[in-house]
Short mmCIF file of C-alpha atoms in Angstrom, two decimals:
data_model
loop_
_atom_site.label_atom_id
_atom_site.label_comp_id
_atom_site.label_asym_id
_atom_site.label_seq_id
_atom_site.Cartn_x
_atom_site.Cartn_y
_atom_site.Cartn_z
CA GLY G 892 132.41 112.76 136.06
CA ALA G 893 130.68 115.85 137.74
CA LYS G 894 127.84 115.58 135.21
CA LEU G 895 126.75 112.23 136.66
CA SER G 896 127.36 112.90 140.25
CA PRO G 897 123.65 114.11 140.94
CA PHE G 898 122.47 110.74 139.64
CA ILE G 899 124.99 108.70 141.48
CA ASN G 900 124.16 110.55 144.74
CA PHE G 901 120.45 109.91 144.12
CA MET G 902 120.94 106.25 143.50
CA GLU G 903 123.19 105.90 146.65
CA THR G 904 120.64 107.65 148.85
CA ASN G 905 117.56 105.87 147.63
CA TYR G 906 118.61 102.38 146.44
CA PRO G 907 120.37 99.52 148.09
CA PRO G 908 123.96 98.79 147.15
CA GLY G 909 124.26 96.73 143.97
CA PHE G 910 121.06 97.95 142.54
CA THR G 911 121.27 97.96 138.75
CA TYR G 912 119.40 99.57 135.77
CA GLN G 913 117.92 96.15 135.12
CA ASP G 914 116.36 96.16 138.57
CA PHE G 915 114.04 98.89 137.48
CA ALA G 916 112.13 96.71 135.10
CA LYS G 917 109.84 95.27 137.67
CA ASP G 918 108.56 98.74 138.40
CA PHE G 919 107.61 99.30 134.76
CA THR G 920 104.07 97.80 135.11
CA ALA G 921 102.09 99.59 132.45
CA GLU G 922 99.06 98.64 134.61
CA PHE G 923 96.94 101.35 133.16
CA TYR G 924 98.20 101.13 129.60
CA ASP G 925 95.24 101.62 127.24
CA PRO G 926 96.48 101.66 123.65
CA ASP G 927 92.95 102.22 122.13
CA TYR G 928 92.76 105.47 124.42
CA TRP G 929 96.32 106.50 123.31
CA ALA G 930 95.45 106.01 119.59
CA LYS G 931 92.19 108.08 120.14
CA ILE G 932 94.13 110.94 121.62
CA PHE G 933 96.64 110.86 118.75
CA LYS G 934 93.76 110.92 116.14
CA GLN G 935 92.08 113.76 117.95
CA SER G 936 95.41 115.68 117.96
CA GLY G 937 95.42 115.76 114.32
CA ALA G 938 98.36 113.35 113.87
CA LYS G 939 98.74 111.33 110.70
CA TYR G 940 101.38 109.06 111.90
CA VAL G 941 102.67 107.69 115.28
CA VAL G 942 106.24 106.70 116.20
CA LEU G 943 106.83 104.43 119.38
CA THR G 944 110.16 103.77 120.94
CA SER G 945 110.57 100.12 120.13
CA LYS G 946 113.95 99.98 121.84
CA HIS G 947 115.93 102.74 123.49
CA HIS G 948 119.68 102.78 124.50
CA GLU G 949 119.23 100.46 127.45
CA GLY G 950 118.29 97.51 124.93
CA TYR G 951 114.90 96.83 126.56
CA THR G 952 112.27 96.01 123.76
CA LEU G 953 108.58 96.88 123.90
CA TRP G 954 107.73 93.77 121.94
CA PRO G 955 108.72 90.09 122.72
CA SER G 956 111.99 90.12 120.69
CA THR G 957 113.66 86.83 119.99
CA TYR G 958 116.88 88.63 120.48
CA SER G 959 116.31 90.32 123.94
CA PHE G 960 115.50 87.22 126.04
CA SER G 961 114.39 88.36 129.60
CA TRP G 962 114.93 91.98 128.66
CA ASN G 963 111.68 92.73 126.80
CA ALA G 964 108.16 93.85 127.94
CA MET G 965 106.74 90.38 127.58
CA ASP G 966 109.27 88.71 129.77
CA VAL G 967 109.84 91.35 132.50
CA GLY G 968 107.71 94.17 133.55
CA PRO G 969 104.29 94.55 132.01
CA HIS G 970 104.26 91.03 130.47
CA ARG G 971 102.58 92.46 127.34
CA ASP G 972 103.35 93.19 123.79
CA LEU G 973 103.04 96.98 124.21
CA LEU G 974 104.28 97.74 120.67
CA GLY G 975 101.99 95.24 118.93
CA GLU G 976 98.97 96.41 120.87
CA LEU G 977 99.61 100.12 119.98
CA ALA G 978 100.28 99.27 116.32
CA ASP G 979 96.90 97.60 116.12
CA ALA G 980 95.18 100.50 117.93
CA VAL G 981 96.93 103.20 115.82
CA ARG G 982 96.15 101.53 112.50
CA ASN G 983 92.37 101.08 113.78
CA GLN G 984 92.29 104.94 113.74
CA SER G 985 93.49 104.89 110.10
CA LEU G 986 96.85 106.31 111.20
CA ARG G 987 100.33 105.16 110.10
CA MET G 988 102.59 103.37 112.59
CA GLY G 989 106.32 103.82 112.78
CA PHE G 990 109.12 102.69 115.30
CA TYR G 991 112.01 104.35 116.75
CA HIS G 992 114.87 101.99 117.22
CA SER G 993 118.26 102.58 118.92
CA LEU G 994 121.19 100.87 117.17
CA TYR G 995 123.57 100.86 120.15
CA GLU G 996 122.94 99.56 123.64
CA TRP G 997 124.59 100.89 126.80
CA PHE G 998 124.94 97.61 128.57
CA ASN G 999 125.24 94.90 125.92
CA PRO G 1000 128.55 93.16 126.35
CA ARG G 1001 128.69 92.22 122.73
CA TYR G 1002 128.48 95.91 121.82
CA LEU G 1003 131.04 96.84 124.48
CA SER G 1004 133.41 94.23 123.16
CA ASP G 1005 133.04 95.64 119.61
CA LYS G 1006 133.66 99.09 120.80
CA GLU G 1007 136.74 98.00 122.78
CA ALA G 1008 137.99 96.55 119.47
CA ASN G 1009 137.52 99.96 117.85
CA PHE G 1010 134.61 98.39 115.96
CA SER G 1011 136.91 96.06 113.97
CA THR G 1012 134.51 93.25 114.98
CA SER G 1013 130.77 93.33 114.51
CA VAL G 1014 129.49 90.53 116.78
CA PHE G 1015 126.77 92.78 118.23
CA VAL G 1016 125.38 93.92 114.84
CA GLN G 1017 125.39 90.38 113.34
CA ASN G 1018 123.82 88.67 116.28
CA LYS G 1019 121.61 91.44 117.64
CA VAL G 1020 120.96 94.57 115.56
CA MET G 1021 120.30 93.17 112.23
CA PRO G 1022 118.37 90.11 113.20
CA GLU G 1023 116.25 92.24 115.64
CA LEU G 1024 115.55 94.89 113.25
CA THR G 1025 114.54 92.39 110.58
CA GLU G 1026 112.25 90.66 113.03
CA LEU G 1027 110.73 94.08 113.95
CA VAL G 1028 109.89 94.81 110.20
CA ASN G 1029 108.61 91.41 109.40
CA LEU G 1030 106.36 91.06 112.43
CA TYR G 1031 104.87 94.64 112.57
CA GLU G 1032 105.40 96.09 109.08
CA PRO G 1033 106.13 99.72 110.06
CA ASP G 1034 105.52 102.69 107.93
CA VAL G 1035 108.39 104.58 109.41
CA ILE G 1036 111.76 103.42 110.79
CA TRP G 1037 113.34 106.01 113.02
CA SER G 1038 116.82 105.07 113.66
CA ASP G 1039 118.96 106.41 116.43
CA GLY G 1040 121.99 105.66 118.70
CA ASP G 1041 124.28 105.46 115.64
CA TRP G 1042 126.89 108.04 116.47
CA GLU G 1043 129.61 106.04 117.96
CA ALA G 1044 130.40 104.03 114.83
CA GLU G 1045 130.29 104.45 111.07
CA ASP G 1046 127.51 102.87 108.98
CA SER G 1047 129.70 100.31 107.76
CA TYR G 1048 129.89 98.73 111.37
CA TRP G 1049 126.15 98.96 111.67
CA LYS G 1050 125.62 97.34 108.29
CA SER G 1051 123.27 99.94 107.36
CA THR G 1052 123.46 99.67 103.66
CA GLU G 1053 122.84 95.94 103.78
CA PHE G 1054 119.83 96.38 106.00
CA LEU G 1055 118.29 99.27 103.86
CA ALA G 1056 118.96 97.31 100.69
CA TRP G 1057 116.86 94.51 102.20
CA LEU G 1058 114.23 96.95 103.44
CA TYR G 1059 113.65 98.67 100.13
CA ASN G 1060 114.02 95.58 97.86
CA GLU G 1061 112.81 92.38 99.75
CA SER G 1062 110.95 93.42 102.98
CA PRO G 1063 107.12 93.22 103.34
CA VAL G 1064 107.13 97.14 103.43
CA ARG G 1065 109.48 97.84 100.64
CA ASP G 1066 106.94 99.93 98.65
CA THR G 1067 105.76 102.11 101.55
CA VAL G 1068 108.39 102.46 104.30
CA VAL G 1069 110.39 105.58 104.93
CA VAL G 1070 113.48 105.95 107.12
CA ASN G 1071 115.41 108.96 108.77
CA ASP G 1072 119.03 109.72 108.65
CA ARG G 1073 120.64 108.27 111.69
CA TRP G 1074 122.46 105.17 110.30
CA GLY G 1075 126.06 105.89 111.29
CA SER G 1076 128.38 108.73 112.29
CA GLY G 1077 128.58 111.27 109.51
CA ILE G 1078 125.34 110.15 107.94
CA THR G 1079 122.99 112.44 109.77
CA CYS G 1080 121.50 115.31 107.65
CA LYS G 1081 123.11 113.55 104.55
CA HIS G 1082 121.26 110.48 103.80
CA GLY G 1083 117.72 109.36 104.41
CA ASP G 1084 114.14 109.76 103.21
CA PHE G 1085 113.74 112.51 105.54
CA TYR G 1086 116.50 114.26 107.63
CA THR G 1087 116.25 114.93 111.37
CA CYS G 1088 119.77 116.45 111.61
CA ARG G 1089 119.51 116.96 115.42
CA ASP G 1090 116.87 116.77 118.22
CA ARG G 1091 114.47 119.71 118.09
CA TYR G 1092 115.75 120.68 114.65
CA ASN G 1093 113.98 123.84 113.43
CA PRO G 1094 116.11 125.73 111.15
CA GLY G 1095 113.56 128.51 110.29
CA VAL G 1096 114.42 128.59 106.66
CA LEU G 1097 113.45 126.41 103.62
CA GLN G 1098 115.47 123.07 103.46
CA PRO G 1099 116.33 121.39 100.21
CA HIS G 1100 115.40 117.88 101.42
CA LYS G 1101 112.39 116.62 103.23
CA TRP G 1102 112.91 116.92 106.90
CA GLU G 1103 111.33 116.41 110.31
CA ASN G 1104 111.33 118.39 113.52
CA ALA G 1105 111.46 115.68 116.39
CA MET G 1106 110.71 117.85 119.54
CA THR G 1107 109.28 117.45 123.00
CA VAL G 1108 106.22 119.02 124.85
CA ASP G 1109 108.36 118.91 128.08
CA LYS G 1110 111.13 121.28 127.15
CA ASP G 1111 113.64 119.51 129.22
CA SER G 1112 113.09 115.70 128.63
CA TRP G 1113 112.02 113.06 126.20
CA GLY G 1114 110.93 110.82 129.03
CA PHE G 1115 108.30 111.35 131.77
CA ARG G 1116 109.76 113.26 134.83
CA ARG G 1117 108.20 113.15 138.13
CA ASN G 1118 109.79 116.46 138.91
CA MET G 1119 108.36 118.12 135.97
CA ASN G 1120 106.74 121.67 136.56
CA TYR G 1121 104.15 123.62 134.66
CA ASP G 1122 106.66 126.06 133.45
CA ASP G 1123 108.69 123.25 131.83
CA ILE G 1124 105.75 122.54 129.41
CA LEU G 1125 105.34 124.26 126.16
CA THR G 1126 102.11 126.20 125.95
CA SER G 1127 99.54 125.36 123.39
CA PHE G 1128 100.43 128.45 121.50
CA GLU G 1129 104.13 127.54 121.56
CA LEU G 1130 103.33 124.10 120.12
CA ILE G 1131 101.23 125.49 117.40
CA LYS G 1132 103.79 128.10 116.62
CA THR G 1133 106.59 125.43 116.34
CA MET G 1134 104.41 123.44 113.91
CA VAL G 1135 103.65 126.38 111.77
CA GLU G 1136 107.29 127.44 111.45
CA THR G 1137 108.19 123.72 110.79
CA VAL G 1138 105.66 123.10 108.00
CA SER G 1139 106.26 126.58 106.28
CA CYS G 1140 109.93 125.49 105.91
CA GLY G 1141 108.99 122.12 104.41
CA GLY G 1142 109.21 119.83 107.40
CA ASN G 1143 107.07 117.53 109.30
CA ILE G 1144 106.78 117.71 113.07
CA LEU G 1145 107.10 114.69 115.51
CA ILE G 1146 105.73 115.74 118.85
CA ASN G 1147 107.14 113.70 121.88
CA VAL G 1148 105.04 113.06 125.00
CA GLY G 1149 106.82 110.75 127.58
CA PRO G 1150 104.39 108.32 129.24
CA THR G 1151 104.54 107.13 132.82
CA LYS G 1152 105.79 103.75 133.93
CA GLU G 1153 102.04 102.86 134.67
CA GLY G 1154 101.28 103.37 130.90
CA THR G 1155 99.47 106.63 131.03
CA ILE G 1156 100.10 109.96 129.26
CA GLN G 1157 99.89 112.87 131.56
CA PRO G 1158 96.71 115.02 131.33
CA ILE G 1159 98.67 118.20 130.66
CA PHE G 1160 100.26 116.39 127.51
CA GLN G 1161 96.77 115.24 126.49
CA GLU G 1162 95.52 118.84 126.75
CA ARG G 1163 98.29 120.23 124.57
CA LEU G 1164 97.67 117.42 122.00
CA LEU G 1165 93.97 117.97 121.92
CA ASP G 1166 94.41 121.78 121.75
CA LEU G 1167 96.59 121.22 118.68
CA GLY G 1168 93.84 119.03 117.17
CA LYS G 1169 91.19 121.72 117.79
CA TRP G 1170 93.36 124.28 116.00
CA LEU G 1171 93.77 121.89 113.03
CA GLN G 1172 90.15 121.22 112.81
CA VAL G 1173 89.78 124.88 111.69
CA ASN G 1174 92.99 125.53 110.04
CA GLY G 1175 94.20 122.11 108.80
CA GLU G 1176 94.00 122.90 105.23
CA ALA G 1177 96.92 125.23 105.60
CA ILE G 1178 99.00 122.39 107.04
CA TYR G 1179 98.01 119.00 105.57
CA GLU G 1180 99.41 118.44 102.05
CA SER G 1181 100.62 121.98 101.84
CA ARG G 1182 103.80 123.06 100.29
CA PRO G 1183 106.29 125.82 101.15
CA TRP G 1184 105.64 129.15 99.30
CA THR G 1185 108.12 131.22 97.54
CA VAL G 1186 108.93 133.01 100.90
CA GLN G 1187 108.52 131.30 104.26
CA ASN G 1188 107.80 134.26 106.50
CA ASP G 1189 106.77 137.91 106.19
CA THR G 1190 109.04 140.80 107.04
CA VAL G 1191 106.49 143.11 108.32
CA SER G 1192 104.26 140.91 110.53
CA PRO G 1193 104.82 137.58 112.53
CA VAL G 1194 103.29 135.66 109.60
CA TRP G 1195 104.43 132.33 108.11
CA TYR G 1196 103.40 130.98 104.68
CA THR G 1197 102.28 127.79 103.20
CA SER G 1198 100.63 127.06 99.88
CA LYS G 1199 98.55 124.69 97.53
CA PRO G 1200 98.10 125.08 93.74
CA GLY G 1201 96.36 128.47 93.20
CA VAL G 1202 96.15 129.26 97.03
CA VAL G 1203 98.63 131.07 99.59
CA TYR G 1204 97.98 130.66 103.28
CA ALA G 1205 99.24 133.37 105.54
CA ILE G 1206 99.35 132.15 109.15
CA SER G 1207 99.53 134.98 111.69
CA LEU G 1208 100.93 134.32 115.11
CA GLU G 1209 99.55 137.46 116.73
CA TRP G 1210 96.22 139.18 116.39
CA PRO G 1211 97.15 142.59 114.92
CA ALA G 1212 96.63 145.86 116.36
CA TYR G 1213 93.63 147.91 115.07
CA GLY G 1214 92.12 144.73 113.27
CA ARG G 1215 94.32 145.07 110.39
CA ILE G 1216 97.18 142.78 109.22
CA LEU G 1217 99.94 143.96 107.17
CA LEU G 1218 101.85 141.80 104.67
CA ARG G 1219 104.79 142.71 102.54
CA SER G 1220 105.53 139.40 100.82
CA VAL G 1221 102.41 138.79 99.07
CA GLY G 1222 102.20 141.80 96.80
CA SER G 1223 102.66 139.75 93.58
CA ILE G 1224 99.43 137.98 94.14
CA PHE G 1225 97.47 141.11 94.85
CA ASN G 1226 97.60 142.61 91.57
CA SER G 1227 94.23 141.35 90.35
CA SER G 1228 90.56 142.10 91.37
CA TYR G 1229 90.06 138.20 91.18
CA THR G 1230 92.21 137.90 94.40
CA THR G 1231 90.01 136.97 97.30
CA VAL G 1232 90.90 136.73 101.03
CA GLU G 1233 89.19 134.76 103.74
CA LEU G 1234 89.90 133.92 107.27
CA LEU G 1235 89.56 130.14 107.86
CA GLY G 1236 86.83 129.52 110.44
CA TYR G 1237 85.12 132.75 109.50
CA GLY G 1238 83.63 132.00 106.13
CA LYS G 1239 83.32 135.55 104.63
CA SER G 1240 85.50 137.36 102.22
CA LEU G 1241 87.69 140.14 103.59
CA LYS G 1242 88.43 143.49 102.35
CA TRP G 1243 91.97 144.33 101.26
CA ARG G 1244 93.99 147.01 99.69
CA VAL G 1245 97.65 147.71 98.57
CA ALA G 1246 99.39 150.78 99.83
CA GLU G 1247 103.14 151.39 99.15
CA ASN G 1248 103.77 147.74 98.46
CA ILE G 1249 102.18 146.71 101.63
CA THR G 1250 98.93 144.66 101.54
CA VAL G 1251 96.53 145.66 104.25
CA ILE G 1252 93.81 143.16 105.17
CA LYS G 1253 90.96 144.12 107.41
CA LEU G 1254 89.91 141.53 109.89
CA PRO G 1255 86.61 140.87 111.65
CA GLN G 1256 86.10 141.24 115.36
CA LYS G 1257 88.22 138.68 117.21
CA ALA G 1258 85.17 137.41 119.18
CA GLN G 1259 83.67 136.14 115.93
CA ILE G 1260 86.75 133.88 115.20
CA GLN G 1261 87.06 130.31 116.20
CA SER G 1262 90.78 130.05 116.53
CA GLU G 1263 92.39 131.08 119.77
CA TRP G 1264 96.02 130.97 119.12
CA ALA G 1265 96.98 131.58 115.38
CA TRP G 1266 94.96 132.78 112.51
CA VAL G 1267 95.00 131.80 108.87
CA LEU G 1268 94.32 133.95 105.82
CA LYS G 1269 93.53 132.12 102.60
#
């Protein structure tokens, strides 16, 4: 259709007749792939877990899958176990390792045959999906399984119940693994250890179930784009803002950076991750192991709240005019002389007063503050 015509025209202009998707594999060299460096960047970003695409919709696996002969990173392309190397490097940084896995495959004839039969047959699932997922779990013992590519068929076709029963009761990760909610059409946002609901899901209000905002630093793409422009990239502030909004509403955030075919992470992506890490070094106590508060954001100022026992964190996304921050939603905790306020990274108590149900907190000079993009009152 018209949606695909630009891609068809590009291929016809730049590639010989008969060139297939599979012919791209030889260009995927990963020659500069350094999983130890990747893991170091992830650690410095403040991440606690990493999720790698083990297999996307084209069916190519980043580990030497027994069930993807000649269509995996060991047999064609880099000739390396890209997944295994990164899993080792990530765990050496004391981070948890998870794997994204697409259930369906664009080109697999067994899948296309099942689809043609309106999924009354399950040859693809029985001979490819289930044994391959089981192999992935047994070999690499993931902490997270991030399923995708489920929407064309119901969970009964994918045998999701059978796989999850094995995963939670018999697999080597049965006591530690968590999974998302993409296990068949109609399942998303209804069943899973955590919900993803849709890509870039950021509802802005408290959710009743644990959830995750899977989003991208490149606003337009999950994969690397050679035609990416500076304006296409989230700023460091926008990234921090998204994280704060997500955590305030009870979610985790999964930040995607698409690597190059040479196996590198673009410097601008690294910069964004490292800026996030610097912010978390100062303000991380308002994020890690926090819980949503009774309200998620203030009605007077651009402030989002998180909490821990006996503590409320007010995260201001703007430096207020006149050096005073106004809060309406915290009046109930400012009814005692024992209430103290400090600015993370500053180290001194701040003066506060309540006037007409508005709490007014006097801030120090901005030049004295470590944080550059958002500021946390404790």
